[in-house]
């Protein structure tokens, strides 16, 4: 799988704050998306994926919307916890299903409201300061 113009990656407002605190830059998140598209990710099912970041110090939970949108949803430090709990996984699957029904207009509104921050699109990275 290769990154194509239809692929876009976002981070939620909460993820953005946590990533900034962990000193994880958008460039690293976009590189991780490229790795995901090559299969270098743990598929937890139901549109939920776990990707290691920051030299394996952190784990991210990403939600996919039909192979078109990737959304960084949750970040945690490996030293704080090994994995997410089963009830959290079920909640993330439900959220991934909800994201799957988003229209382009709704995604635009999430961006305007700063609930989402776009970080990658068309092989480009939007560097957030």
Coordinates of C-alpha atoms in Angstrom, one line a residue:
X1 CA 0.0 0.0 0.0
X2 CA 1.3 3.4 -0.8
X3 CA 0.2 6.8 0.4
X4 CA -2.1 8.3 -2.2
X5 CA -3.8 11.7 -2.6
X6 CA -6.9 10.4 -0.9
X7 CA -5.0 9.5 2.3
X8 CA -5.1 12.1 5.0
X9 CA -3.9 11.9 8.6
X10 CA -5.2 13.8 11.5
X11 CA -4.6 14.0 15.2
X12 CA -7.3 14.9 17.7
X13 CA -6.9 18.0 19.9
X14 CA -6.1 15.8 22.9
X15 CA -3.6 13.7 21.0
X16 CA -1.9 16.9 19.8
X17 CA -1.4 18.1 23.4
X18 CA -0.1 14.7 24.5
X19 CA 2.2 14.4 21.5
X20 CA 3.6 17.9 22.2
X21 CA 4.3 17.0 25.8
X22 CA 6.0 13.8 24.6
X23 CA 8.0 15.8 22.0
X24 CA 6.6 13.8 19.1
X25 CA 6.6 16.0 16.0
X26 CA 4.2 15.8 13.1
X27 CA 6.9 14.7 10.8
X28 CA 7.4 11.5 12.9
X29 CA 3.6 10.9 12.8
X30 CA 3.6 11.2 9.0
X31 CA 6.6 8.8 8.7
X32 CA 4.6 6.4 11.0
X33 CA 1.6 6.6 8.6
X34 CA 4.0 5.6 5.7
X35 CA 5.1 2.6 7.8
X36 CA 1.5 1.7 8.6
X37 CA 0.7 1.6 4.9
X38 CA 3.6 -0.8 4.5
X39 CA 2.0 -3.1 7.2
X40 CA 4.3 -2.1 10.1
X41 CA 1.4 -1.7 12.6
X42 CA -0.6 -3.8 15.0
X43 CA -4.1 -4.3 13.6
X44 CA -6.4 -4.5 16.6
X45 CA -9.5 -5.0 14.4
X46 CA -12.5 -2.9 13.7
X47 CA -10.5 0.0 12.3
X48 CA -8.3 0.3 15.4
X49 CA -4.5 0.2 15.1
X50 CA -1.6 0.4 17.5
X51 CA 1.7 2.0 16.3
X52 CA 4.9 2.4 18.3
X53 CA 6.4 6.0 18.3
X54 CA 9.2 8.0 19.7
X55 CA 11.9 5.3 19.5
X56 CA 9.5 2.8 21.0
X57 CA 8.8 4.9 24.2
X58 CA 5.2 5.6 23.3
X59 CA 2.2 3.8 21.7
X60 CA -0.4 5.5 19.7
X61 CA -3.9 4.3 18.9
X62 CA -5.0 5.2 15.4
X63 CA -8.5 4.9 13.9
X64 CA -9.0 4.4 10.2
X65 CA -11.9 5.6 8.1
X66 CA -12.2 3.3 5.1
X67 CA -8.5 3.6 4.2
X68 CA -9.1 7.3 3.5
X69 CA -8.5 9.0 6.8
X70 CA -6.1 8.0 9.6
X71 CA -6.8 9.6 13.0
X72 CA -4.3 9.6 15.8
X73 CA -6.7 9.2 18.8
X74 CA -4.8 8.2 21.9
X75 CA -1.2 8.3 23.1
X76 CA 0.4 6.5 26.0
X77 CA 3.9 5.9 27.3
X78 CA 5.1 2.3 27.3
X79 CA 6.5 2.8 30.8
X80 CA 3.0 3.7 32.1
X81 CA 1.1 0.8 30.6
X82 CA 1.6 -2.1 28.4
X83 CA -1.6 -2.0 26.4
X84 CA -5.2 -0.7 26.3
X85 CA -7.9 -2.6 28.2
X86 CA -10.6 -4.6 26.4
X87 CA -13.3 -2.1 27.2
X88 CA -11.2 0.7 25.8
X89 CA -10.6 -1.4 22.6
X90 CA -14.4 -1.8 22.2
X91 CA -14.9 1.9 22.7
X92 CA -12.2 2.7 20.1
X93 CA -13.9 0.3 17.6
X94 CA -17.2 2.1 18.2
X95 CA -15.5 5.5 17.6
X96 CA -13.8 4.1 14.5
X97 CA -17.2 3.1 13.2
X98 CA -18.6 6.5 13.9
X99 CA -15.6 8.1 12.1
X100 CA -16.3 5.9 9.1
X101 CA -19.6 7.7 8.6
X102 CA -18.1 11.2 8.6
X103 CA -18.7 13.2 5.5
X104 CA -16.0 15.5 4.0
X105 CA -18.0 18.4 5.3
X106 CA -18.1 17.0 8.8
X107 CA -14.3 16.5 8.7
X108 CA -14.0 20.1 7.6
X109 CA -16.1 21.2 10.6
X110 CA -13.9 19.2 13.0
X111 CA -10.8 20.9 11.5
X112 CA -12.5 24.4 11.9
X113 CA -13.4 23.6 15.5
X114 CA -9.9 22.3 16.1
X115 CA -11.1 18.9 17.2
X116 CA -8.9 17.6 14.4
X117 CA -5.5 18.9 13.3
X118 CA -4.4 17.7 9.8
X119 CA -0.8 16.6 9.7
X120 CA -0.4 14.7 6.4
X121 CA -2.0 15.0 3.0
X122 CA -0.8 14.1 -0.5
X123 CA 2.7 13.1 0.9
X124 CA 3.0 16.5 2.5
X125 CA 3.3 17.3 6.2
X126 CA 1.6 20.3 7.7
X127 CA 4.1 21.4 10.3
X128 CA 2.3 22.7 13.4
X129 CA 4.2 25.1 15.5

